[in-house]
Amino acid sequence: MKNNEKQVTHICLIGDDPTANLTPIIDKKIPSDRVIFAHEEHQLEQVEQLKKVIQIRGYKVDKWLIPTTFNTEEIKFNFMQLFEQEATHPSETWLNASNGSRYQILTAYEVARAYNASIFIVEPKYDALCWLSPESREITPIADKIKLHEFLSVNGCTLKSQQNKNGISPDLKAIGENWLKQADKLQTGLAKLNYLAQFTHGDTFISKEQDSAMLNDESLQWLLNDLETLELIKIDEKTVHFQNEKTRFFANGGWLEEITFSYIRSLSSEIPELQDDGHSVEIERTVNGKTIKNELDVVALVNNKLHVIECKTKKFKNGDGSNMLYKINSIAERLGGLKCKAALVTFYPLNKSELTRAAELNIFVISTAKLHKLKGSIRSWLISNK
C-alpha cells in the first residue's frame, strides 16, 4: 500500500507488455492502492501472474471479464458497466491504455473520456507515463523498482536459480581482466584450454593428456600457469586437475561470463537505473503443457528493461553463429519483446554475414577487437537503451 493521501484505482487491459501494467503500480510516487485487470477468458493466466506479484507488494487486485468479440458496441457497453461501477468507488479512476487490442483500447479510451477518467500509456522508450487525458499533464517518469524475478514472473517465466549473487572473487576478476587485455595473443591457447576443460574424466575433473601441440603452445601454458598460481588447478605431467566443477566451468569459457557479470555489477554505482542483475540464471516456462528450460549467461534489468548477454569463447563453425543469434533473439522476444535487449560477447569474431544478421536482429555484438574495452562497451549499450 502506498503512503499517498490520494487513492487511485488503475484499470489495465491485458496484452503483450505486462510490465507496463506492473511498473506504475509499484512506483510509490505514482498514486494507486488498487488495480482492476480487464481481461478476456483466455488471458486469465496472465492476470494471475500479475496478481501474484502485485499482491505480494500489498496492493488490492480485482478482475473484470470483457467479452471475446469484435463487436465494439458490446465491448463499449461492458466498459460502461465497469466505469459506472467505479463511479461509486471512493478512489479516483485511471485507465492504463498501454495494452490490449486496438479496438479494446479505443473503446476503453472513449468510455474513460466520457467518465472524465485520467488516461495514460506507458511509453517503453522513455519508461514514463504519457498522458492522453488530461493532455496538459506532464510526462511522469516511472521509478525502477521491479526486480528480476518479478519481471520474469509477469512475462510467464519462473526464476529457478542463479549463481554469484554476491559477485565474483577479486582473484578471478583479475585473471579475467588480464586475459581480456591479452585477447589477441591468447586465441590458440584459450581454444585448447576450452578443450581440456570440456573433456574431463567423469566426476574427477581430470583432463585428457596434453598433446605436443598443447605442451608447446606458449599461450596455453601461460593460461595454465595463471590458474595454477591461484591453486585453481594442479598440473600432473601432461594432465590438468581442475579443483572442482566451478573451476572447470571457469576454464571452459565461464571466465568471460564472470568478468562480464562483474562489470555489470560494478556499473550499478554509475548507472542508477540498473536495478537488478543476474549470472547463470536458470528459468522455466510452460508451453503447451511442456516445461521449457533456458539458461541466461548474464542479465541486467535497467530502467525496467531486461538486457540479456550471451557469452561465447568458442569458434563458430559454419552456420553456428547465425543459429546462436536466432536463439538469442528468440529468448529476448519471449522475455519481454520491446522491453528486452540482447547482446553477444564473443572471444572470436563473427563473419560478415553473421554481423549483418546481428544488426538485422538488433543484437549488440562485442567481439575480439573490443574485448579490451568490454566494460565501456557494455556501459554504452546499457545507457543507449535506457
mmCIF file of C-alpha atoms in Angstrom:
data_model
loop_
_atom_site.group_PDB
_atom_site.id
_atom_site.type_symbol
_atom_site.label_atom_id
_atom_site.label_comp_id
_atom_site.label_asym_id
_atom_site.label_seq_id
_atom_site.Cartn_x
_atom_site.Cartn_y
_atom_site.Cartn_z
ATOM 1 C CA MET A 1 0.000 0.000 0.000
ATOM 2 C CA LYS A 2 1.408 3.381 -0.968
ATOM 3 C CA ASN A 3 1.507 6.163 1.587
ATOM 4 C CA ASN A 4 -0.419 8.589 -0.626
ATOM 5 C CA GLU A 5 -3.418 10.624 0.522
ATOM 6 C CA LYS A 6 -4.824 10.331 -2.994
ATOM 7 C CA GLN A 7 -6.360 6.915 -3.634
ATOM 8 C CA VAL A 8 -6.344 5.728 -7.257
ATOM 9 C CA THR A 9 -7.647 2.623 -8.991
ATOM 10 C CA HIS A 10 -5.770 1.637 -12.149
ATOM 11 C CA ILE A 11 -7.843 -0.096 -14.820
ATOM 12 C CA CYS A 12 -5.486 -2.104 -17.036
ATOM 13 C CA LEU A 13 -6.055 -4.084 -20.205
ATOM 14 C CA ILE A 14 -4.082 -7.299 -20.702
ATOM 15 C CA GLY A 15 -1.679 -7.612 -23.634
ATOM 16 C CA ASP A 16 1.878 -8.210 -24.798
ATOM 17 C CA ASP A 17 3.620 -5.892 -22.326
ATOM 18 C CA PRO A 18 2.742 -6.960 -18.762
ATOM 19 C CA THR A 19 5.478 -4.789 -17.225
ATOM 20 C CA ALA A 20 3.572 -1.725 -18.467
ATOM 21 C CA ASN A 21 0.743 -2.770 -16.143
ATOM 22 C CA LEU A 22 3.033 -3.525 -13.222
ATOM 23 C CA THR A 23 5.599 -0.709 -13.034
ATOM 24 C CA PRO A 24 3.206 2.271 -12.499
ATOM 25 C CA ILE A 25 1.503 0.444 -9.641
ATOM 26 C CA ILE A 26 4.635 -0.394 -7.639
ATOM 27 C CA ASP A 27 6.155 3.089 -8.023
ATOM 28 C CA LYS A 28 5.410 4.746 -4.685
ATOM 29 C CA LYS A 29 5.457 8.213 -6.265
ATOM 30 C CA ILE A 30 2.551 7.314 -8.558
ATOM 31 C CA PRO A 31 -0.671 7.070 -6.549
ATOM 32 C CA SER A 32 -2.517 3.765 -6.529
ATOM 33 C CA ASP A 33 -3.994 1.422 -3.986
ATOM 34 C CA ARG A 34 -5.942 -0.897 -6.252
ATOM 35 C CA VAL A 35 -5.828 -2.332 -9.767
ATOM 36 C CA ILE A 36 -8.528 -3.858 -11.956
ATOM 37 C CA PHE A 37 -7.421 -6.122 -14.788
ATOM 38 C CA ALA A 38 -9.889 -6.088 -17.675
ATOM 39 C CA HIS A 39 -9.294 -9.364 -19.481
ATOM 40 C CA GLU A 40 -10.734 -11.953 -21.802
ATOM 41 C CA GLU A 41 -11.252 -15.505 -20.556
ATOM 42 C CA HIS A 42 -8.125 -16.864 -22.258
ATOM 43 C CA GLN A 43 -5.959 -14.191 -20.564
ATOM 44 C CA LEU A 44 -6.687 -15.379 -17.046
ATOM 45 C CA GLU A 45 -3.251 -16.966 -16.605
ATOM 46 C CA GLN A 46 -1.554 -13.638 -17.430
ATOM 47 C CA VAL A 47 -3.794 -11.927 -14.892
ATOM 48 C CA GLU A 48 -2.856 -14.437 -12.209
ATOM 49 C CA GLN A 49 0.860 -13.903 -12.883
ATOM 50 C CA LEU A 50 0.465 -10.146 -12.438
ATOM 51 C CA LYS A 51 -1.858 -10.549 -9.461
ATOM 52 C CA LYS A 52 0.652 -12.698 -7.580
ATOM 53 C CA VAL A 53 3.447 -10.109 -7.897
ATOM 54 C CA ILE A 54 1.214 -7.131 -7.108
ATOM 55 C CA GLN A 55 -0.486 -8.662 -4.076
ATOM 56 C CA ILE A 56 2.880 -9.604 -2.536
ATOM 57 C CA ARG A 57 3.671 -5.886 -2.628
ATOM 58 C CA GLY A 58 0.474 -5.117 -0.738
ATOM 59 C CA TYR A 59 -1.945 -3.849 -3.377
ATOM 60 C CA LYS A 60 -5.567 -4.833 -3.981
ATOM 61 C CA VAL A 61 -6.280 -6.653 -7.232
ATOM 62 C CA ASP A 62 -9.678 -7.189 -8.869
ATOM 63 C CA LYS A 63 -10.603 -8.781 -12.183
ATOM 64 C CA TRP A 64 -13.132 -7.708 -14.798
ATOM 65 C CA LEU A 65 -14.104 -10.084 -17.591
ATOM 66 C CA ILE A 66 -14.574 -8.494 -21.006
ATOM 67 C CA PRO A 67 -16.250 -10.346 -23.911
ATOM 68 C CA THR A 68 -14.166 -12.044 -26.585
ATOM 69 C CA THR A 69 -15.708 -10.334 -29.582
ATOM 70 C CA PHE A 70 -15.021 -7.847 -32.368
ATOM 71 C CA ASN A 71 -18.362 -6.178 -31.690
ATOM 72 C CA THR A 72 -17.255 -2.777 -30.367
ATOM 73 C CA GLU A 73 -20.745 -1.908 -29.137
ATOM 74 C CA GLU A 74 -20.713 -4.960 -26.901
ATOM 75 C CA ILE A 75 -17.241 -4.102 -25.621
ATOM 76 C CA LYS A 76 -18.279 -0.477 -25.099
ATOM 77 C CA PHE A 77 -21.286 -1.499 -23.027
ATOM 78 C CA ASN A 78 -19.033 -3.778 -20.947
ATOM 79 C CA PHE A 79 -16.622 -0.918 -20.181
ATOM 80 C CA MET A 80 -19.534 1.414 -19.387
ATOM 81 C CA GLN A 81 -20.657 -1.079 -16.757
ATOM 82 C CA LEU A 82 -17.143 -1.145 -15.299
ATOM 83 C CA PHE A 83 -16.743 2.650 -15.157
ATOM 84 C CA GLU A 84 -20.277 3.066 -13.830
ATOM 85 C CA GLN A 85 -19.391 0.655 -11.024
ATOM 86 C CA GLU A 86 -16.191 2.578 -10.271
ATOM 87 C CA ALA A 87 -18.021 5.901 -10.244
ATOM 88 C CA THR A 88 -19.386 4.919 -6.825
ATOM 89 C CA HIS A 89 -15.955 3.893 -5.520
ATOM 90 C CA PRO A 90 -14.156 6.406 -3.254
ATOM 91 C CA SER A 91 -10.907 6.279 -5.216
ATOM 92 C CA GLU A 92 -10.129 8.114 -8.448
ATOM 93 C CA THR A 93 -10.074 6.014 -11.639
ATOM 94 C CA TRP A 94 -7.178 5.971 -14.131
ATOM 95 C CA LEU A 95 -7.098 3.995 -17.371
ATOM 96 C CA ASN A 96 -3.769 2.434 -18.335
ATOM 97 C CA ALA A 97 -4.183 2.092 -22.120
ATOM 98 C CA SER A 98 -0.769 0.508 -22.753
ATOM 99 C CA ASN A 99 -2.114 -2.968 -23.563
ATOM 100 C CA GLY A 100 -4.990 -4.689 -25.267
ATOM 101 C CA SER A 101 -6.143 -4.980 -28.863
ATOM 102 C CA ARG A 102 -6.626 -1.780 -30.832
ATOM 103 C CA TYR A 103 -10.425 -1.917 -30.731
ATOM 104 C CA GLN A 104 -10.380 -2.639 -26.972
ATOM 105 C CA ILE A 105 -8.050 0.313 -26.320
ATOM 106 C CA LEU A 106 -10.064 2.749 -28.464
ATOM 107 C CA THR A 107 -13.334 1.658 -26.900
ATOM 108 C CA ALA A 108 -11.993 1.867 -23.347
ATOM 109 C CA TYR A 109 -10.483 5.282 -24.146
ATOM 110 C CA GLU A 110 -13.839 6.574 -25.401
ATOM 111 C CA VAL A 111 -15.667 5.382 -22.291
ATOM 112 C CA ALA A 112 -12.981 6.673 -19.925
ATOM 113 C CA ARG A 113 -13.192 10.141 -21.515
ATOM 114 C CA ALA A 114 -16.961 10.112 -21.038
ATOM 115 C CA TYR A 115 -16.435 9.442 -17.323
ATOM 116 C CA ASN A 116 -13.676 12.085 -17.031
ATOM 117 C CA ALA A 117 -11.100 9.476 -16.041
ATOM 118 C CA SER A 118 -7.401 10.143 -16.405
ATOM 119 C CA ILE A 119 -5.823 8.122 -19.224
ATOM 120 C CA PHE A 120 -2.172 7.253 -19.814
ATOM 121 C CA ILE A 121 0.099 4.894 -21.683
ATOM 122 C CA VAL A 122 3.500 3.644 -20.560
ATOM 123 C CA GLU A 123 5.938 4.700 -23.268
ATOM 124 C CA PRO A 124 8.650 1.979 -23.487
ATOM 125 C CA LYS A 125 11.277 4.294 -24.960
ATOM 126 C CA TYR A 126 11.143 6.716 -22.027
ATOM 127 C CA ASP A 127 9.754 4.361 -19.372
ATOM 128 C CA ALA A 128 7.285 7.042 -18.342
ATOM 129 C CA LEU A 129 3.563 7.738 -18.168
ATOM 130 C CA CYS A 130 2.458 9.746 -21.201
ATOM 131 C CA TRP A 131 -0.921 11.317 -20.552
ATOM 132 C CA LEU A 132 -3.694 11.162 -23.136
ATOM 133 C CA SER A 133 -6.101 12.853 -20.760
ATOM 134 C CA PRO A 134 -5.728 15.394 -19.349
ATOM 135 C CA GLU A 135 -3.432 16.386 -22.208
ATOM 136 C CA SER A 136 -1.820 19.176 -20.201
ATOM 137 C CA ARG A 137 -0.324 16.804 -17.642
ATOM 138 C CA GLU A 138 3.431 16.443 -17.949
ATOM 139 C CA ILE A 139 5.139 13.121 -18.630
ATOM 140 C CA THR A 140 5.590 11.172 -15.389
ATOM 141 C CA PRO A 141 8.827 9.133 -15.078
ATOM 142 C CA ILE A 142 8.469 5.639 -13.612
ATOM 143 C CA ALA A 143 10.878 4.563 -10.876
ATOM 144 C CA ASP A 144 12.954 1.429 -11.460
ATOM 145 C CA LYS A 145 11.518 -0.755 -8.697
ATOM 146 C CA ILE A 146 10.725 -4.073 -10.374
ATOM 147 C CA LYS A 147 13.157 -6.905 -9.595
ATOM 148 C CA LEU A 148 14.443 -9.635 -11.897
ATOM 149 C CA HIS A 149 12.240 -12.425 -10.511
ATOM 150 C CA GLU A 150 9.170 -10.170 -10.802
ATOM 151 C CA PHE A 151 9.956 -9.174 -14.387
ATOM 152 C CA LEU A 152 10.356 -12.828 -15.347
ATOM 153 C CA SER A 153 7.227 -13.858 -13.451
ATOM 154 C CA VAL A 154 4.874 -11.422 -15.193
ATOM 155 C CA ASN A 155 6.365 -12.490 -18.520
ATOM 156 C CA GLY A 156 5.416 -16.102 -17.878
ATOM 157 C CA CYS A 157 8.742 -17.428 -16.569
ATOM 158 C CA THR A 158 9.990 -18.698 -13.230
ATOM 159 C CA LEU A 159 13.476 -17.884 -11.963
ATOM 160 C CA LYS A 160 14.774 -21.232 -10.676
ATOM 161 C CA SER A 161 18.355 -20.381 -9.729
ATOM 162 C CA GLN A 162 21.288 -18.055 -10.320
ATOM 163 C CA GLN A 163 24.993 -18.003 -9.482
ATOM 164 C CA ASN A 164 27.323 -15.455 -7.853
ATOM 165 C CA LYS A 165 24.636 -13.332 -6.222
ATOM 166 C CA ASN A 166 27.403 -11.582 -4.273
ATOM 167 C CA GLY A 167 29.665 -11.058 -7.294
ATOM 168 C CA ILE A 168 32.874 -12.891 -8.209
ATOM 169 C CA SER A 169 36.123 -13.056 -6.262
ATOM 170 C CA PRO A 170 38.808 -10.385 -6.865
ATOM 171 C CA ASP A 171 41.285 -13.093 -7.924
ATOM 172 C CA LEU A 172 39.033 -14.466 -10.651
ATOM 173 C CA LYS A 173 38.170 -10.955 -11.798
ATOM 174 C CA ALA A 174 41.888 -10.109 -12.036
ATOM 175 C CA ILE A 175 42.535 -13.194 -14.183
ATOM 176 C CA GLY A 176 39.606 -12.424 -16.455
ATOM 177 C CA GLU A 177 40.669 -8.815 -16.944
ATOM 178 C CA ASN A 178 44.240 -9.863 -17.720
ATOM 179 C CA TRP A 179 43.028 -12.399 -20.291
ATOM 180 C CA LEU A 180 40.841 -9.754 -21.914
ATOM 181 C CA LYS A 181 43.781 -7.392 -22.289
ATOM 182 C CA GLN A 182 45.782 -10.140 -23.994
ATOM 183 C CA ALA A 183 42.861 -11.435 -26.072
ATOM 184 C CA ASP A 184 44.580 -11.085 -29.437
ATOM 185 C CA LYS A 185 47.547 -13.179 -28.213
ATOM 186 C CA LEU A 186 45.596 -15.908 -26.445
ATOM 187 C CA GLN A 187 43.230 -17.235 -29.111
ATOM 188 C CA THR A 188 45.020 -20.551 -29.714
ATOM 189 C CA GLY A 189 45.654 -21.073 -26.012
ATOM 190 C CA LEU A 190 42.070 -20.416 -24.969
ATOM 191 C CA ALA A 191 40.745 -22.781 -27.613
ATOM 192 C CA LYS A 192 42.970 -25.533 -26.204
ATOM 193 C CA LEU A 193 42.022 -24.625 -22.616
ATOM 194 C CA ASN A 194 38.346 -24.961 -23.570
ATOM 195 C CA TYR A 195 39.105 -28.427 -24.928
ATOM 196 C CA LEU A 196 40.923 -29.561 -21.794
ATOM 197 C CA ALA A 197 38.157 -28.253 -19.528
ATOM 198 C CA GLN A 198 35.364 -29.648 -21.671
ATOM 199 C CA PHE A 199 36.647 -33.211 -21.906
ATOM 200 C CA THR A 200 37.375 -34.380 -18.380
ATOM 201 C CA HIS A 201 37.133 -37.906 -16.968
ATOM 202 C CA GLY A 202 33.749 -38.364 -15.299
ATOM 203 C CA ASP A 203 33.472 -36.596 -11.957
ATOM 204 C CA THR A 204 37.220 -36.448 -11.368
ATOM 205 C CA PHE A 205 37.750 -33.084 -13.138
ATOM 206 C CA ILE A 206 40.919 -34.520 -14.692
ATOM 207 C CA SER A 207 41.595 -33.576 -18.298
ATOM 208 C CA LYS A 208 42.822 -35.678 -21.151
ATOM 209 C CA GLU A 209 46.571 -35.629 -21.616
ATOM 210 C CA GLN A 210 48.005 -32.621 -23.392
ATOM 211 C CA ASP A 211 49.451 -33.455 -26.792
ATOM 212 C CA SER A 212 52.680 -31.975 -28.114
ATOM 213 C CA ALA A 213 50.889 -29.025 -29.742
ATOM 214 C CA MET A 214 49.386 -28.091 -26.383
ATOM 215 C CA LEU A 215 52.643 -28.531 -24.491
ATOM 216 C CA ASN A 216 54.390 -26.273 -26.996
ATOM 217 C CA ASP A 217 51.657 -23.633 -27.093
ATOM 218 C CA GLU A 218 53.056 -20.723 -25.064
ATOM 219 C CA SER A 219 49.659 -19.031 -24.704
ATOM 220 C CA LEU A 220 48.062 -22.189 -23.285
ATOM 221 C CA GLN A 221 50.900 -22.729 -20.833
ATOM 222 C CA TRP A 222 50.638 -19.089 -19.772
ATOM 223 C CA LEU A 223 46.910 -19.550 -19.088
ATOM 224 C CA LEU A 224 47.512 -22.755 -17.140
ATOM 225 C CA ASN A 225 50.198 -21.025 -15.106
ATOM 226 C CA ASP A 226 47.712 -18.289 -14.143
ATOM 227 C CA LEU A 227 45.239 -20.907 -12.932
ATOM 228 C CA GLU A 228 47.888 -22.928 -11.119
ATOM 229 C CA THR A 229 49.257 -19.852 -9.332
ATOM 230 C CA LEU A 230 45.855 -19.377 -7.684
ATOM 231 C CA GLU A 231 45.660 -23.118 -6.958
ATOM 232 C CA LEU A 232 42.602 -23.458 -9.175
ATOM 233 C CA ILE A 233 44.261 -26.341 -10.991
ATOM 234 C CA LYS A 234 47.087 -28.780 -10.445
ATOM 235 C CA ILE A 235 49.234 -29.974 -13.331
ATOM 236 C CA ASP A 236 50.386 -33.579 -13.155
ATOM 237 C CA GLU A 237 52.788 -34.171 -16.037
ATOM 238 C CA LYS A 238 50.507 -33.899 -19.089
ATOM 239 C CA THR A 239 47.099 -33.805 -17.361
ATOM 240 C CA VAL A 240 45.281 -30.922 -15.720
ATOM 241 C CA HIS A 241 43.417 -31.499 -12.428
ATOM 242 C CA PHE A 242 40.683 -28.899 -12.017
ATOM 243 C CA GLN A 243 39.859 -28.091 -8.407
ATOM 244 C CA ASN A 244 36.107 -28.558 -8.802
ATOM 245 C CA GLU A 245 33.220 -28.039 -11.220
ATOM 246 C CA LYS A 246 33.267 -24.273 -10.706
ATOM 247 C CA THR A 247 36.932 -24.118 -11.683
ATOM 248 C CA ARG A 248 36.350 -26.369 -14.679
ATOM 249 C CA PHE A 249 33.451 -24.142 -15.766
ATOM 250 C CA PHE A 250 35.623 -21.035 -15.359
ATOM 251 C CA ALA A 251 38.314 -22.520 -17.631
ATOM 252 C CA ASN A 252 35.750 -23.724 -20.173
ATOM 253 C CA GLY A 253 34.639 -20.204 -21.089
ATOM 254 C CA GLY A 254 32.921 -19.343 -17.823
ATOM 255 C CA TRP A 255 35.601 -16.739 -17.169
ATOM 256 C CA LEU A 256 34.103 -14.499 -19.871
ATOM 257 C CA GLU A 257 30.656 -14.791 -18.274
ATOM 258 C CA GLU A 258 32.066 -13.986 -14.855
ATOM 259 C CA ILE A 259 34.073 -10.962 -15.937
ATOM 260 C CA THR A 260 31.067 -9.679 -17.885
ATOM 261 C CA PHE A 261 28.867 -10.129 -14.825
ATOM 262 C CA SER A 262 31.438 -8.403 -12.609
ATOM 263 C CA TYR A 263 31.338 -5.381 -14.920
ATOM 264 C CA ILE A 264 27.522 -5.323 -14.825
ATOM 265 C CA ARG A 265 27.626 -5.442 -11.028
ATOM 266 C CA SER A 266 30.222 -2.643 -10.813
ATOM 267 C CA LEU A 267 28.203 -0.433 -13.204
ATOM 268 C CA SER A 268 25.354 -0.224 -10.696
ATOM 269 C CA SER A 269 27.220 2.622 -8.988
ATOM 270 C CA GLU A 270 27.474 4.523 -12.285
ATOM 271 C CA ILE A 271 24.015 3.777 -13.693
ATOM 272 C CA PRO A 272 21.271 4.452 -11.108
ATOM 273 C CA GLU A 273 18.680 2.866 -13.407
ATOM 274 C CA LEU A 274 20.448 -0.519 -13.146
ATOM 275 C CA GLN A 275 18.023 -2.086 -10.697
ATOM 276 C CA ASP A 276 18.940 -5.786 -10.724
ATOM 277 C CA ASP A 277 21.311 -8.294 -12.320
ATOM 278 C CA GLY A 278 21.999 -11.999 -12.575
ATOM 279 C CA HIS A 279 24.593 -14.545 -13.655
ATOM 280 C CA SER A 280 23.924 -18.065 -14.943
ATOM 281 C CA VAL A 281 20.195 -17.514 -14.487
ATOM 282 C CA GLU A 282 18.079 -20.644 -14.929
ATOM 283 C CA ILE A 283 14.473 -20.032 -15.925
ATOM 284 C CA GLU A 284 11.479 -22.225 -16.686
ATOM 285 C CA ARG A 285 8.303 -21.619 -18.627
ATOM 286 C CA THR A 286 5.420 -23.830 -19.675
ATOM 287 C CA VAL A 287 4.463 -24.095 -23.344
ATOM 288 C CA ASN A 288 1.548 -26.347 -24.349
ATOM 289 C CA GLY A 289 1.883 -28.258 -21.094
ATOM 290 C CA LYS A 290 5.608 -28.848 -21.523
ATOM 291 C CA THR A 291 8.303 -27.313 -19.328
ATOM 292 C CA ILE A 292 10.907 -25.371 -21.303
ATOM 293 C CA LYS A 293 14.190 -24.560 -19.587
ATOM 294 C CA ASN A 294 16.693 -21.860 -20.565
ATOM 295 C CA GLU A 295 19.884 -20.549 -19.034
ATOM 296 C CA LEU A 296 20.844 -16.895 -19.421
ATOM 297 C CA ASP A 297 24.565 -16.178 -19.107
ATOM 298 C CA VAL A 298 24.309 -12.598 -17.813
ATOM 299 C CA VAL A 299 21.270 -10.360 -17.384
ATOM 300 C CA ALA A 300 20.724 -6.784 -16.277
ATOM 301 C CA LEU A 301 17.456 -5.031 -15.561
ATOM 302 C CA VAL A 302 17.888 -1.380 -16.494
ATOM 303 C CA ASN A 303 15.127 1.220 -16.466
ATOM 304 C CA ASN A 304 12.552 -1.607 -16.342
ATOM 305 C CA LYS A 305 14.022 -3.237 -19.478
ATOM 306 C CA LEU A 306 15.697 -6.627 -19.469
ATOM 307 C CA HIS A 307 19.146 -6.862 -21.059
ATOM 308 C CA VAL A 308 20.322 -10.384 -21.923
ATOM 309 C CA ILE A 309 24.007 -11.055 -22.656
ATOM 310 C CA GLU A 310 25.253 -14.310 -24.175
ATOM 311 C CA CYS A 311 28.998 -15.004 -23.724
ATOM 312 C CA LYS A 312 30.957 -17.328 -26.017
ATOM 313 C CA THR A 313 34.635 -18.302 -26.088
ATOM 314 C CA LYS A 314 34.413 -20.932 -28.832
ATOM 315 C CA LYS A 315 34.774 -20.504 -32.565
ATOM 316 C CA PHE A 316 31.541 -20.699 -34.509
ATOM 317 C CA LYS A 317 31.516 -23.336 -37.240
ATOM 318 C CA ASN A 318 29.510 -22.917 -40.436
ATOM 319 C CA GLY A 319 26.016 -21.791 -39.502
ATOM 320 C CA ASP A 320 26.611 -21.923 -35.744
ATOM 321 C CA GLY A 321 26.972 -18.158 -35.448
ATOM 322 C CA SER A 322 23.664 -17.427 -37.160
ATOM 323 C CA ASN A 323 21.923 -20.141 -35.144
ATOM 324 C CA MET A 324 23.247 -18.577 -31.943
ATOM 325 C CA LEU A 325 21.956 -15.155 -32.996
ATOM 326 C CA TYR A 326 18.498 -16.549 -33.733
ATOM 327 C CA LYS A 327 18.484 -18.298 -30.364
ATOM 328 C CA ILE A 328 19.395 -15.077 -28.543
ATOM 329 C CA ASN A 329 16.736 -13.151 -30.454
ATOM 330 C CA SER A 330 14.078 -15.773 -29.706
ATOM 331 C CA ILE A 331 14.805 -15.698 -25.977
ATOM 332 C CA ALA A 332 14.807 -11.893 -25.924
ATOM 333 C CA GLU A 333 11.432 -11.744 -27.649
ATOM 334 C CA ARG A 334 9.971 -14.297 -25.255
ATOM 335 C CA LEU A 335 11.279 -12.473 -22.196
ATOM 336 C CA GLY A 336 9.891 -9.051 -22.897
ATOM 337 C CA GLY A 337 9.694 -8.139 -26.573
ATOM 338 C CA LEU A 338 10.201 -4.387 -26.776
ATOM 339 C CA LYS A 339 11.333 -4.442 -23.148
ATOM 340 C CA CYS A 340 14.193 -6.862 -23.744
ATOM 341 C CA LYS A 341 17.506 -6.093 -25.437
ATOM 342 C CA ALA A 342 20.149 -8.636 -26.404
ATOM 343 C CA ALA A 343 23.927 -8.665 -26.780
ATOM 344 C CA LEU A 344 26.597 -11.205 -27.700
ATOM 345 C CA VAL A 345 30.073 -11.074 -26.172
ATOM 346 C CA THR A 346 32.295 -13.373 -28.212
ATOM 347 C CA PHE A 347 36.009 -14.095 -27.942
ATOM 348 C CA TYR A 348 36.187 -14.867 -31.670
ATOM 349 C CA PRO A 349 34.903 -12.505 -34.367
ATOM 350 C CA LEU A 350 31.720 -13.100 -36.357
ATOM 351 C CA ASN A 351 31.913 -13.240 -40.134
ATOM 352 C CA LYS A 352 30.375 -10.584 -42.349
ATOM 353 C CA SER A 353 27.040 -12.349 -42.879
ATOM 354 C CA GLU A 354 26.707 -13.032 -39.151
ATOM 355 C CA LEU A 355 27.363 -9.385 -38.337
ATOM 356 C CA THR A 356 24.694 -8.408 -40.861
ATOM 357 C CA ARG A 357 22.266 -10.839 -39.240
ATOM 358 C CA ALA A 358 23.056 -9.444 -35.771
ATOM 359 C CA ALA A 359 22.329 -5.917 -37.000
ATOM 360 C CA GLU A 360 19.010 -7.055 -38.513
ATOM 361 C CA LEU A 361 18.026 -8.671 -35.209
ATOM 362 C CA ASN A 362 19.216 -5.626 -33.207
ATOM 363 C CA ILE A 363 21.725 -7.734 -31.267
ATOM 364 C CA PHE A 364 24.704 -5.746 -29.986
ATOM 365 C CA VAL A 365 27.986 -7.571 -30.637
ATOM 366 C CA ILE A 366 31.223 -7.171 -28.676
ATOM 367 C CA SER A 367 33.981 -9.307 -30.183
ATOM 368 C CA THR A 368 37.762 -9.707 -30.151
ATOM 369 C CA ALA A 369 38.833 -6.190 -31.123
ATOM 370 C CA LYS A 370 36.595 -4.600 -28.474
ATOM 371 C CA LEU A 371 37.145 -7.020 -25.599
ATOM 372 C CA HIS A 372 39.869 -4.902 -24.003
ATOM 373 C CA LYS A 373 37.168 -2.206 -23.662
ATOM 374 C CA LEU A 374 34.435 -4.605 -22.567
ATOM 375 C CA LYS A 375 33.219 -2.628 -19.560
ATOM 376 C CA GLY A 376 32.976 0.617 -21.520
ATOM 377 C CA SER A 377 31.171 -1.129 -24.394
ATOM 378 C CA ILE A 378 28.626 -2.668 -22.020
ATOM 379 C CA ARG A 379 28.120 0.659 -20.279
ATOM 380 C CA SER A 380 27.473 2.457 -23.583
ATOM 381 C CA TRP A 381 24.996 -0.247 -24.625
ATOM 382 C CA LEU A 382 23.075 -0.109 -21.349
ATOM 383 C CA ILE A 383 22.893 3.680 -21.405
ATOM 384 C CA SER A 384 21.792 3.779 -25.052
ATOM 385 C CA ASN A 385 18.829 1.546 -24.202
ATOM 386 C CA LYS A 386 17.691 3.413 -21.099
#
